[in-house]
């Protein structure tokens, strides 16, 4: 089978110690003879890295599958949150917006299409992961609103049989938001999936660079994204950018960034571009949009 079919733990436990850190071209040819690649050749005088390039596809396969699993889980969470918020809205909880295409309604928190933002393109699935965090935040607010409304309703019922439920006002909703996680700031627990996706991207980039690949320009862009994210956390704010990695078809120079859709993500990407331009004198081209 393929090398990447081995799990990282299997590789570390059974094979890693048997893989040399480096081999010269002459040592390889003496041990194994010529390889079957018609595009490249082995230079007997060059020392080649072996262990890191061997580990990279094994760990990368695991990272890619983990990334996909998180996105799939995000879709499931998003659908569950949509259904729950829609159910609450039947009782007058939560704002909804009309869908211009089919006339249906959906929670306002989920109503904005996820236009991708980043250096490189952010897939619709990745945007769904970001929207899932927003969806779960909205769901938490709806349940908090439900508890507050239930308490208010009980008080009204005690006053008399003809009392009616008082709709949960926008001002009350804002108060509930601040009680849950402060003014306009999502709780850290809801950012876990995005941070995990971003960390997988950072790990992928580091692993690729450890193979001796990549470039100074892409490393600089990834580091700027990381610093932007850490600066936001240090200031007690939710980051707008979560991860970055080199990408493309082998020509180099392209970085994919995972960020929030909307104005916050766009502003963060603009900051990255500005800082890169200040440090290097070059202005990166930003590919925006959703696949």
PDB file of C-alpha atoms in Angstrom:
ATOM      1  CA  UNK A   1       0.000   0.000   0.000  1.00  0.00           C
ATOM      2  CA  UNK A   2       0.885   3.670   0.063  1.00  0.00           C
ATOM      3  CA  UNK A   3       3.171   5.129   2.705  1.00  0.00           C
ATOM      4  CA  UNK A   4       0.495   7.646   3.731  1.00  0.00           C
ATOM      5  CA  UNK A   5      -1.839   4.797   4.719  1.00  0.00           C
ATOM      6  CA  UNK A   6       0.279   4.329   7.845  1.00  0.00           C
ATOM      7  CA  UNK A   7      -1.001   6.316  10.790  1.00  0.00           C
ATOM      8  CA  UNK A   8       1.405   8.765  12.496  1.00  0.00           C
ATOM      9  CA  UNK A   9       1.442   6.607  15.636  1.00  0.00           C
ATOM     10  CA  UNK A  10       2.237   3.450  13.644  1.00  0.00           C
ATOM     11  CA  UNK A  11       5.051   5.215  11.836  1.00  0.00           C
ATOM     12  CA  UNK A  12       6.587   6.578  15.032  1.00  0.00           C
ATOM     13  CA  UNK A  13       6.232   3.279  16.867  1.00  0.00           C
ATOM     14  CA  UNK A  14       7.462   0.850  14.210  1.00  0.00           C
ATOM     15  CA  UNK A  15       9.325   2.627  11.418  1.00  0.00           C
ATOM     16  CA  UNK A  16      10.694   6.061  12.262  1.00  0.00           C
ATOM     17  CA  UNK A  17      13.802   4.791  14.040  1.00  0.00           C
ATOM     18  CA  UNK A  18      14.713   2.739  10.976  1.00  0.00           C
ATOM     19  CA  UNK A  19      14.648   5.749   8.626  1.00  0.00           C
ATOM     20  CA  UNK A  20      17.964   7.621   8.380  1.00  0.00           C
ATOM     21  CA  UNK A  21      17.978  11.359   8.865  1.00  0.00           C
ATOM     22  CA  UNK A  22      19.987  11.903   5.676  1.00  0.00           C
ATOM     23  CA  UNK A  23      21.589   9.908   2.875  1.00  0.00           C
ATOM     24  CA  UNK A  24      24.061  10.966   0.230  1.00  0.00           C
ATOM     25  CA  UNK A  25      23.146  10.227  -3.340  1.00  0.00           C
ATOM     26  CA  UNK A  26      26.031   7.776  -3.606  1.00  0.00           C
ATOM     27  CA  UNK A  27      24.857   5.904  -0.485  1.00  0.00           C
ATOM     28  CA  UNK A  28      21.346   5.602  -1.894  1.00  0.00           C
ATOM     29  CA  UNK A  29      22.566   4.334  -5.262  1.00  0.00           C
ATOM     30  CA  UNK A  30      24.822   1.792  -3.558  1.00  0.00           C
ATOM     31  CA  UNK A  31      22.022   0.510  -1.352  1.00  0.00           C
ATOM     32  CA  UNK A  32      19.034   0.648  -3.706  1.00  0.00           C
ATOM     33  CA  UNK A  33      20.241   1.351  -7.224  1.00  0.00           C
ATOM     34  CA  UNK A  34      18.617   3.910  -9.563  1.00  0.00           C
ATOM     35  CA  UNK A  35      15.063   5.007  -8.869  1.00  0.00           C
ATOM     36  CA  UNK A  36      12.220   4.825 -11.386  1.00  0.00           C
ATOM     37  CA  UNK A  37      11.460   8.568 -11.621  1.00  0.00           C
ATOM     38  CA  UNK A  38      12.063   9.709 -15.219  1.00  0.00           C
ATOM     39  CA  UNK A  39      11.850  13.399 -14.318  1.00  0.00           C
ATOM     40  CA  UNK A  40      14.487  13.644 -11.583  1.00  0.00           C
ATOM     41  CA  UNK A  41      17.958  12.222 -11.127  1.00  0.00           C
ATOM     42  CA  UNK A  42      20.064  11.348  -8.095  1.00  0.00           C
ATOM     43  CA  UNK A  43      23.259  13.353  -7.655  1.00  0.00           C
ATOM     44  CA  UNK A  44      25.850  11.154  -5.890  1.00  0.00           C
ATOM     45  CA  UNK A  45      27.507  14.208  -4.310  1.00  0.00           C
ATOM     46  CA  UNK A  46      24.338  15.652  -2.705  1.00  0.00           C
ATOM     47  CA  UNK A  47      23.177  14.850   0.828  1.00  0.00           C
ATOM     48  CA  UNK A  48      19.411  14.272   0.804  1.00  0.00           C
ATOM     49  CA  UNK A  49      17.018  14.612   3.726  1.00  0.00           C
ATOM     50  CA  UNK A  50      15.112  11.363   4.258  1.00  0.00           C
ATOM     51  CA  UNK A  51      13.335  11.269   7.627  1.00  0.00           C
ATOM     52  CA  UNK A  52      11.388  14.539   7.379  1.00  0.00           C
ATOM     53  CA  UNK A  53      10.187  13.960   3.779  1.00  0.00           C
ATOM     54  CA  UNK A  54       9.152  10.433   4.790  1.00  0.00           C
ATOM     55  CA  UNK A  55       7.146  11.645   7.775  1.00  0.00           C
ATOM     56  CA  UNK A  56       5.492  14.539   5.918  1.00  0.00           C
ATOM     57  CA  UNK A  57       2.994  12.586   3.737  1.00  0.00           C
ATOM     58  CA  UNK A  58       2.048  10.359   6.693  1.00  0.00           C
ATOM     59  CA  UNK A  59       1.237  13.274   8.968  1.00  0.00           C
ATOM     60  CA  UNK A  60      -0.235  15.318   6.123  1.00  0.00           C
ATOM     61  CA  UNK A  61      -2.681  12.560   5.245  1.00  0.00           C
ATOM     62  CA  UNK A  62      -3.824  12.483   8.869  1.00  0.00           C
ATOM     63  CA  UNK A  63      -4.134  16.297   8.960  1.00  0.00           C
ATOM     64  CA  UNK A  64      -6.170  16.412   5.752  1.00  0.00           C
ATOM     65  CA  UNK A  65      -8.561  13.728   6.975  1.00  0.00           C
ATOM     66  CA  UNK A  66      -8.882  15.498  10.338  1.00  0.00           C
ATOM     67  CA  UNK A  67      -9.583  18.785   8.550  1.00  0.00           C
ATOM     68  CA  UNK A  68     -12.297  17.136   6.469  1.00  0.00           C
ATOM     69  CA  UNK A  69     -13.839  15.498   9.542  1.00  0.00           C
ATOM     70  CA  UNK A  70     -14.016  18.838  11.341  1.00  0.00           C
ATOM     71  CA  UNK A  71     -15.713  20.464   8.362  1.00  0.00           C
ATOM     72  CA  UNK A  72     -18.215  17.620   8.160  1.00  0.00           C
ATOM     73  CA  UNK A  73     -18.935  17.948  11.879  1.00  0.00           C
ATOM     74  CA  UNK A  74     -19.342  21.701  11.423  1.00  0.00           C
ATOM     75  CA  UNK A  75     -21.963  21.128   8.743  1.00  0.00           C
ATOM     76  CA  UNK A  76     -23.853  18.792  11.073  1.00  0.00           C
ATOM     77  CA  UNK A  77     -23.659  21.306  13.943  1.00  0.00           C
ATOM     78  CA  UNK A  78     -24.756  24.098  11.650  1.00  0.00           C
ATOM     79  CA  UNK A  79     -27.783  22.114  10.480  1.00  0.00           C
ATOM     80  CA  UNK A  80     -28.672  21.189  14.071  1.00  0.00           C
ATOM     81  CA  UNK A  81     -28.339  24.798  15.221  1.00  0.00           C
ATOM     82  CA  UNK A  82     -30.466  26.002  12.310  1.00  0.00           C
ATOM     83  CA  UNK A  83     -33.202  23.511  13.170  1.00  0.00           C
ATOM     84  CA  UNK A  84     -33.114  24.373  16.880  1.00  0.00           C
ATOM     85  CA  UNK A  85     -33.185  28.129  16.314  1.00  0.00           C
ATOM     86  CA  UNK A  86     -35.991  27.721  13.784  1.00  0.00           C
ATOM     87  CA  UNK A  87     -37.963  25.713  16.362  1.00  0.00           C
ATOM     88  CA  UNK A  88     -37.435  28.431  18.962  1.00  0.00           C
ATOM     89  CA  UNK A  89     -38.522  31.106  16.492  1.00  0.00           C
ATOM     90  CA  UNK A  90     -41.973  29.464  16.335  1.00  0.00           C
ATOM     91  CA  UNK A  91     -42.445  30.707  19.901  1.00  0.00           C
ATOM     92  CA  UNK A  92     -41.391  34.222  18.965  1.00  0.00           C
ATOM     93  CA  UNK A  93     -37.721  33.730  19.845  1.00  0.00           C
ATOM     94  CA  UNK A  94     -34.953  34.964  17.586  1.00  0.00           C
ATOM     95  CA  UNK A  95     -35.003  37.083  14.485  1.00  0.00           C
ATOM     96  CA  UNK A  96     -35.437  35.442  11.098  1.00  0.00           C
ATOM     97  CA  UNK A  97     -34.895  36.647   7.596  1.00  0.00           C
ATOM     98  CA  UNK A  98     -36.749  35.754   4.433  1.00  0.00           C
ATOM     99  CA  UNK A  99     -34.898  33.688   1.865  1.00  0.00           C
ATOM    100  CA  UNK A 100     -35.374  35.561  -1.383  1.00  0.00           C
ATOM    101  CA  UNK A 101     -34.956  32.391  -3.418  1.00  0.00           C
ATOM    102  CA  UNK A 102     -37.608  30.157  -1.887  1.00  0.00           C
ATOM    103  CA  UNK A 103     -39.542  32.443   0.456  1.00  0.00           C
ATOM    104  CA  UNK A 104     -38.576  30.455   3.552  1.00  0.00           C
ATOM    105  CA  UNK A 105     -37.105  31.922   6.699  1.00  0.00           C
ATOM    106  CA  UNK A 106     -33.910  31.130   8.532  1.00  0.00           C
ATOM    107  CA  UNK A 107     -32.133  32.485  11.602  1.00  0.00           C
ATOM    108  CA  UNK A 108     -30.532  35.870  11.096  1.00  0.00           C
ATOM    109  CA  UNK A 109     -27.230  34.529  12.413  1.00  0.00           C
ATOM    110  CA  UNK A 110     -27.136  32.095   9.500  1.00  0.00           C
ATOM    111  CA  UNK A 111     -28.553  34.346   6.836  1.00  0.00           C
ATOM    112  CA  UNK A 112     -25.354  35.771   5.392  1.00  0.00           C
ATOM    113  CA  UNK A 113     -23.742  33.716   2.667  1.00  0.00           C
ATOM    114  CA  UNK A 114     -20.137  32.831   3.495  1.00  0.00           C
ATOM    115  CA  UNK A 115     -18.108  34.796   0.998  1.00  0.00           C
ATOM    116  CA  UNK A 116     -14.535  33.577   1.360  1.00  0.00           C
ATOM    117  CA  UNK A 117     -11.800  35.864   2.511  1.00  0.00           C
ATOM    118  CA  UNK A 118      -8.079  35.210   2.559  1.00  0.00           C
ATOM    119  CA  UNK A 119      -4.767  34.941   0.793  1.00  0.00           C
ATOM    120  CA  UNK A 120      -5.772  32.197  -1.552  1.00  0.00           C
ATOM    121  CA  UNK A 121      -9.342  30.943  -1.698  1.00  0.00           C
ATOM    122  CA  UNK A 122     -11.273  29.746   1.320  1.00  0.00           C
ATOM    123  CA  UNK A 123     -13.630  26.919   0.408  1.00  0.00           C
ATOM    124  CA  UNK A 124     -17.334  27.017   1.089  1.00  0.00           C
ATOM    125  CA  UNK A 125     -16.864  24.123   3.507  1.00  0.00           C
ATOM    126  CA  UNK A 126     -14.318  26.085   5.518  1.00  0.00           C
ATOM    127  CA  UNK A 127     -16.713  29.026   5.634  1.00  0.00           C
ATOM    128  CA  UNK A 128     -19.361  26.617   6.924  1.00  0.00           C
ATOM    129  CA  UNK A 129     -17.029  25.813   9.814  1.00  0.00           C
ATOM    130  CA  UNK A 130     -16.845  29.489  10.684  1.00  0.00           C
ATOM    131  CA  UNK A 131     -20.603  29.844  10.314  1.00  0.00           C
ATOM    132  CA  UNK A 132     -21.117  26.829  12.588  1.00  0.00           C
ATOM    133  CA  UNK A 133     -19.438  28.647  15.460  1.00  0.00           C
ATOM    134  CA  UNK A 134     -21.754  31.599  14.828  1.00  0.00           C
ATOM    135  CA  UNK A 135     -24.688  29.219  14.664  1.00  0.00           C
ATOM    136  CA  UNK A 136     -23.853  27.628  17.973  1.00  0.00           C
ATOM    137  CA  UNK A 137     -23.409  31.061  19.532  1.00  0.00           C
ATOM    138  CA  UNK A 138     -26.857  32.024  18.246  1.00  0.00           C
ATOM    139  CA  UNK A 139     -28.271  28.770  19.580  1.00  0.00           C
ATOM    140  CA  UNK A 140     -26.848  29.494  23.042  1.00  0.00           C
ATOM    141  CA  UNK A 141     -28.447  32.924  22.946  1.00  0.00           C
ATOM    142  CA  UNK A 142     -31.788  31.472  21.923  1.00  0.00           C
ATOM    143  CA  UNK A 143     -31.769  29.038  24.840  1.00  0.00           C
ATOM    144  CA  UNK A 144     -30.792  31.818  27.225  1.00  0.00           C
ATOM    145  CA  UNK A 145     -33.593  33.913  25.770  1.00  0.00           C
ATOM    146  CA  UNK A 146     -35.992  31.012  26.193  1.00  0.00           C
ATOM    147  CA  UNK A 147     -35.115  30.720  29.877  1.00  0.00           C
ATOM    148  CA  UNK A 148     -35.593  34.442  30.404  1.00  0.00           C
ATOM    149  CA  UNK A 149     -38.888  34.445  28.529  1.00  0.00           C
ATOM    150  CA  UNK A 150     -40.099  31.395  30.423  1.00  0.00           C
ATOM    151  CA  UNK A 151     -39.433  33.161  33.713  1.00  0.00           C
ATOM    152  CA  UNK A 152     -41.213  36.300  32.487  1.00  0.00           C
ATOM    153  CA  UNK A 153     -44.133  34.226  31.258  1.00  0.00           C
ATOM    154  CA  UNK A 154     -44.510  32.503  34.616  1.00  0.00           C
ATOM    155  CA  UNK A 155     -44.647  35.861  36.366  1.00  0.00           C
ATOM    156  CA  UNK A 156     -47.325  37.074  33.976  1.00  0.00           C
ATOM    157  CA  UNK A 157     -49.311  33.856  34.413  1.00  0.00           C
ATOM    158  CA  UNK A 158     -49.251  34.240  38.178  1.00  0.00           C
ATOM    159  CA  UNK A 159     -50.779  37.708  37.782  1.00  0.00           C
ATOM    160  CA  UNK A 160     -53.839  36.392  36.006  1.00  0.00           C
ATOM    161  CA  UNK A 161     -55.210  33.854  33.564  1.00  0.00           C
ATOM    162  CA  UNK A 162     -55.516  36.411  30.741  1.00  0.00           C
ATOM    163  CA  UNK A 163     -51.802  37.323  30.687  1.00  0.00           C
ATOM    164  CA  UNK A 164     -49.864  36.949  27.438  1.00  0.00           C
ATOM    165  CA  UNK A 165     -46.219  36.182  26.773  1.00  0.00           C
ATOM    166  CA  UNK A 166     -44.092  39.240  26.285  1.00  0.00           C
ATOM    167  CA  UNK A 167     -41.935  38.988  23.137  1.00  0.00           C
ATOM    168  CA  UNK A 168     -38.212  38.933  23.910  1.00  0.00           C
ATOM    169  CA  UNK A 169     -37.058  42.423  22.915  1.00  0.00           C
ATOM    170  CA  UNK A 170     -33.856  43.260  21.047  1.00  0.00           C
ATOM    171  CA  UNK A 171     -32.646  45.179  24.096  1.00  0.00           C
ATOM    172  CA  UNK A 172     -33.197  42.150  26.298  1.00  0.00           C
ATOM    173  CA  UNK A 173     -31.431  39.997  23.722  1.00  0.00           C
ATOM    174  CA  UNK A 174     -28.425  42.277  23.883  1.00  0.00           C
ATOM    175  CA  UNK A 175     -28.463  42.058  27.676  1.00  0.00           C
ATOM    176  CA  UNK A 176     -28.532  38.287  27.488  1.00  0.00           C
ATOM    177  CA  UNK A 177     -25.615  38.381  25.034  1.00  0.00           C
ATOM    178  CA  UNK A 178     -23.562  40.449  27.447  1.00  0.00           C
ATOM    179  CA  UNK A 179     -24.458  38.172  30.367  1.00  0.00           C
ATOM    180  CA  UNK A 180     -23.304  35.131  28.412  1.00  0.00           C
ATOM    181  CA  UNK A 181     -20.013  36.369  26.981  1.00  0.00           C
ATOM    182  CA  UNK A 182     -19.653  40.132  27.191  1.00  0.00           C
ATOM    183  CA  UNK A 183     -20.383  42.776  24.567  1.00  0.00           C
ATOM    184  CA  UNK A 184     -20.078  41.437  21.000  1.00  0.00           C
ATOM    185  CA  UNK A 185     -17.404  38.898  21.928  1.00  0.00           C
ATOM    186  CA  UNK A 186     -17.976  35.164  21.333  1.00  0.00           C
ATOM    187  CA  UNK A 187     -16.984  32.760  24.112  1.00  0.00           C
ATOM    188  CA  UNK A 188     -13.621  31.076  23.703  1.00  0.00           C
ATOM    189  CA  UNK A 189     -15.208  27.615  23.798  1.00  0.00           C
ATOM    190  CA  UNK A 190     -17.029  28.284  20.523  1.00  0.00           C
ATOM    191  CA  UNK A 191     -13.755  29.080  18.752  1.00  0.00           C
ATOM    192  CA  UNK A 192     -12.268  25.626  19.280  1.00  0.00           C
ATOM    193  CA  UNK A 193     -13.118  24.195  15.830  1.00  0.00           C
ATOM    194  CA  UNK A 194     -11.727  27.208  13.994  1.00  0.00           C
ATOM    195  CA  UNK A 195      -8.549  27.223  16.059  1.00  0.00           C
ATOM    196  CA  UNK A 196      -8.119  23.500  15.420  1.00  0.00           C
ATOM    197  CA  UNK A 197      -8.552  23.947  11.676  1.00  0.00           C
ATOM    198  CA  UNK A 198      -6.041  26.770  11.745  1.00  0.00           C
ATOM    199  CA  UNK A 199      -3.520  24.772  13.769  1.00  0.00           C
ATOM    200  CA  UNK A 200      -3.741  21.926  11.244  1.00  0.00           C
ATOM    201  CA  UNK A 201      -2.843  24.436   8.534  1.00  0.00           C
ATOM    202  CA  UNK A 202       0.083  25.816  10.551  1.00  0.00           C
ATOM    203  CA  UNK A 203       1.336  22.270  11.186  1.00  0.00           C
ATOM    204  CA  UNK A 204       1.088  21.438   7.492  1.00  0.00           C
ATOM    205  CA  UNK A 205       3.139  24.481   6.559  1.00  0.00           C
ATOM    206  CA  UNK A 206       5.790  23.726   9.190  1.00  0.00           C
ATOM    207  CA  UNK A 207       6.045  20.111   8.039  1.00  0.00           C
ATOM    208  CA  UNK A 208       6.395  21.149   4.400  1.00  0.00           C
ATOM    209  CA  UNK A 209       9.119  23.646   5.313  1.00  0.00           C
ATOM    210  CA  UNK A 210      10.968  20.992   7.344  1.00  0.00           C
ATOM    211  CA  UNK A 211      11.331  19.005   4.116  1.00  0.00           C
ATOM    212  CA  UNK A 212      13.444  21.857   2.720  1.00  0.00           C
ATOM    213  CA  UNK A 213      10.632  23.188   0.556  1.00  0.00           C
ATOM    214  CA  UNK A 214       8.731  26.468   0.606  1.00  0.00           C
ATOM    215  CA  UNK A 215      10.168  29.953   0.384  1.00  0.00           C
ATOM    216  CA  UNK A 216      11.047  32.944   2.511  1.00  0.00           C
ATOM    217  CA  UNK A 217       8.068  34.892   1.172  1.00  0.00           C
ATOM    218  CA  UNK A 218       5.472  32.270   2.047  1.00  0.00           C
ATOM    219  CA  UNK A 219       7.047  31.695   5.464  1.00  0.00           C
ATOM    220  CA  UNK A 220       6.834  35.425   6.122  1.00  0.00           C
ATOM    221  CA  UNK A 221       3.150  35.569   5.156  1.00  0.00           C
ATOM    222  CA  UNK A 222       2.292  32.606   7.392  1.00  0.00           C
ATOM    223  CA  UNK A 223       4.189  34.155  10.301  1.00  0.00           C
ATOM    224  CA  UNK A 224       2.384  37.479   9.847  1.00  0.00           C
ATOM    225  CA  UNK A 225      -0.980  35.676   9.965  1.00  0.00           C
ATOM    226  CA  UNK A 226       0.073  33.851  13.137  1.00  0.00           C
ATOM    227  CA  UNK A 227       1.228  37.100  14.792  1.00  0.00           C
ATOM    228  CA  UNK A 228      -2.057  38.799  13.838  1.00  0.00           C
ATOM    229  CA  UNK A 229      -4.001  35.948  15.451  1.00  0.00           C
ATOM    230  CA  UNK A 230      -1.886  35.943  18.620  1.00  0.00           C
ATOM    231  CA  UNK A 231      -2.108  39.727  18.922  1.00  0.00           C
ATOM    232  CA  UNK A 232      -5.910  39.525  18.870  1.00  0.00           C
ATOM    233  CA  UNK A 233      -5.921  36.873  21.579  1.00  0.00           C
ATOM    234  CA  UNK A 234      -3.443  38.870  23.636  1.00  0.00           C
ATOM    235  CA  UNK A 235      -5.802  41.830  23.477  1.00  0.00           C
ATOM    236  CA  UNK A 236      -8.676  39.659  24.701  1.00  0.00           C
ATOM    237  CA  UNK A 237     -10.425  39.669  21.331  1.00  0.00           C
ATOM    238  CA  UNK A 238     -11.630  36.883  19.074  1.00  0.00           C
ATOM    239  CA  UNK A 239      -9.213  36.501  16.126  1.00  0.00           C
ATOM    240  CA  UNK A 240     -10.366  37.154  12.574  1.00  0.00           C
ATOM    241  CA  UNK A 241      -7.631  34.890  11.152  1.00  0.00           C
ATOM    242  CA  UNK A 242      -7.008  31.337  12.345  1.00  0.00           C
ATOM    243  CA  UNK A 243      -4.453  29.614  10.146  1.00  0.00           C
ATOM    244  CA  UNK A 244      -2.315  29.715   7.019  1.00  0.00           C
ATOM    245  CA  UNK A 245      -0.255  27.378   4.864  1.00  0.00           C
ATOM    246  CA  UNK A 246       1.602  27.303   1.599  1.00  0.00           C
ATOM    247  CA  UNK A 247      -0.525  25.989  -1.262  1.00  0.00           C
ATOM    248  CA  UNK A 248      -0.632  25.789  -5.042  1.00  0.00           C
ATOM    249  CA  UNK A 249       0.582  23.539  -7.813  1.00  0.00           C
ATOM    250  CA  UNK A 250       4.293  23.606  -7.103  1.00  0.00           C
ATOM    251  CA  UNK A 251       5.229  27.013  -8.498  1.00  0.00           C
ATOM    252  CA  UNK A 252       5.407  28.529  -5.002  1.00  0.00           C
ATOM    253  CA  UNK A 253       4.464  31.916  -3.663  1.00  0.00           C
ATOM    254  CA  UNK A 254       0.836  31.230  -2.705  1.00  0.00           C
ATOM    255  CA  UNK A 255      -0.542  31.044   0.819  1.00  0.00           C
ATOM    256  CA  UNK A 256      -4.054  29.975   1.838  1.00  0.00           C
ATOM    257  CA  UNK A 257      -5.453  31.716   4.910  1.00  0.00           C
ATOM    258  CA  UNK A 258      -8.387  30.603   7.052  1.00  0.00           C
ATOM    259  CA  UNK A 259     -10.341  33.625   8.256  1.00  0.00           C
ATOM    260  CA  UNK A 260     -13.795  34.831   9.113  1.00  0.00           C
ATOM    261  CA  UNK A 261     -16.110  35.804   6.294  1.00  0.00           C
ATOM    262  CA  UNK A 262     -17.211  39.427   6.278  1.00  0.00           C
ATOM    263  CA  UNK A 263     -15.687  42.765   7.147  1.00  0.00           C
ATOM    264  CA  UNK A 264     -13.586  41.560  10.090  1.00  0.00           C
ATOM    265  CA  UNK A 265     -11.847  38.908   8.025  1.00  0.00           C
ATOM    266  CA  UNK A 266     -11.318  41.276   5.108  1.00  0.00           C
ATOM    267  CA  UNK A 267      -9.821  43.924   7.388  1.00  0.00           C
ATOM    268  CA  UNK A 268      -7.459  41.332   8.890  1.00  0.00           C
ATOM    269  CA  UNK A 269      -6.295  40.204   5.448  1.00  0.00           C
ATOM    270  CA  UNK A 270      -5.746  43.843   4.484  1.00  0.00           C
ATOM    271  CA  UNK A 271      -3.562  44.219   7.585  1.00  0.00           C
ATOM    272  CA  UNK A 272      -1.501  41.183   6.562  1.00  0.00           C
ATOM    273  CA  UNK A 273      -1.026  42.568   3.054  1.00  0.00           C
ATOM    274  CA  UNK A 274      -0.026  45.959   4.424  1.00  0.00           C
ATOM    275  CA  UNK A 275       2.509  44.509   6.840  1.00  0.00           C
ATOM    276  CA  UNK A 276       4.035  42.269   4.164  1.00  0.00           C
ATOM    277  CA  UNK A 277       4.336  45.259   1.852  1.00  0.00           C
ATOM    278  CA  UNK A 278       6.029  47.302   4.571  1.00  0.00           C
ATOM    279  CA  UNK A 279       8.519  44.537   5.346  1.00  0.00           C
ATOM    280  CA  UNK A 280       9.398  43.536   1.783  1.00  0.00           C
ATOM    281  CA  UNK A 281       8.373  46.328  -0.572  1.00  0.00           C
ATOM    282  CA  UNK A 282       6.128  43.898  -2.455  1.00  0.00           C
ATOM    283  CA  UNK A 283       2.326  43.905  -2.415  1.00  0.00           C
ATOM    284  CA  UNK A 284       0.762  40.400  -2.443  1.00  0.00           C
ATOM    285  CA  UNK A 285      -2.140  39.736  -4.777  1.00  0.00           C
ATOM    286  CA  UNK A 286      -5.234  38.581  -2.881  1.00  0.00           C
ATOM    287  CA  UNK A 287      -7.430  35.899  -4.414  1.00  0.00           C
ATOM    288  CA  UNK A 288     -10.912  36.273  -2.916  1.00  0.00           C
ATOM    289  CA  UNK A 289     -14.094  34.302  -3.396  1.00  0.00           C
ATOM    290  CA  UNK A 290     -15.682  30.975  -2.644  1.00  0.00           C
ATOM    291  CA  UNK A 291     -15.315  27.743  -4.607  1.00  0.00           C
TER     292      UNK A 291
END
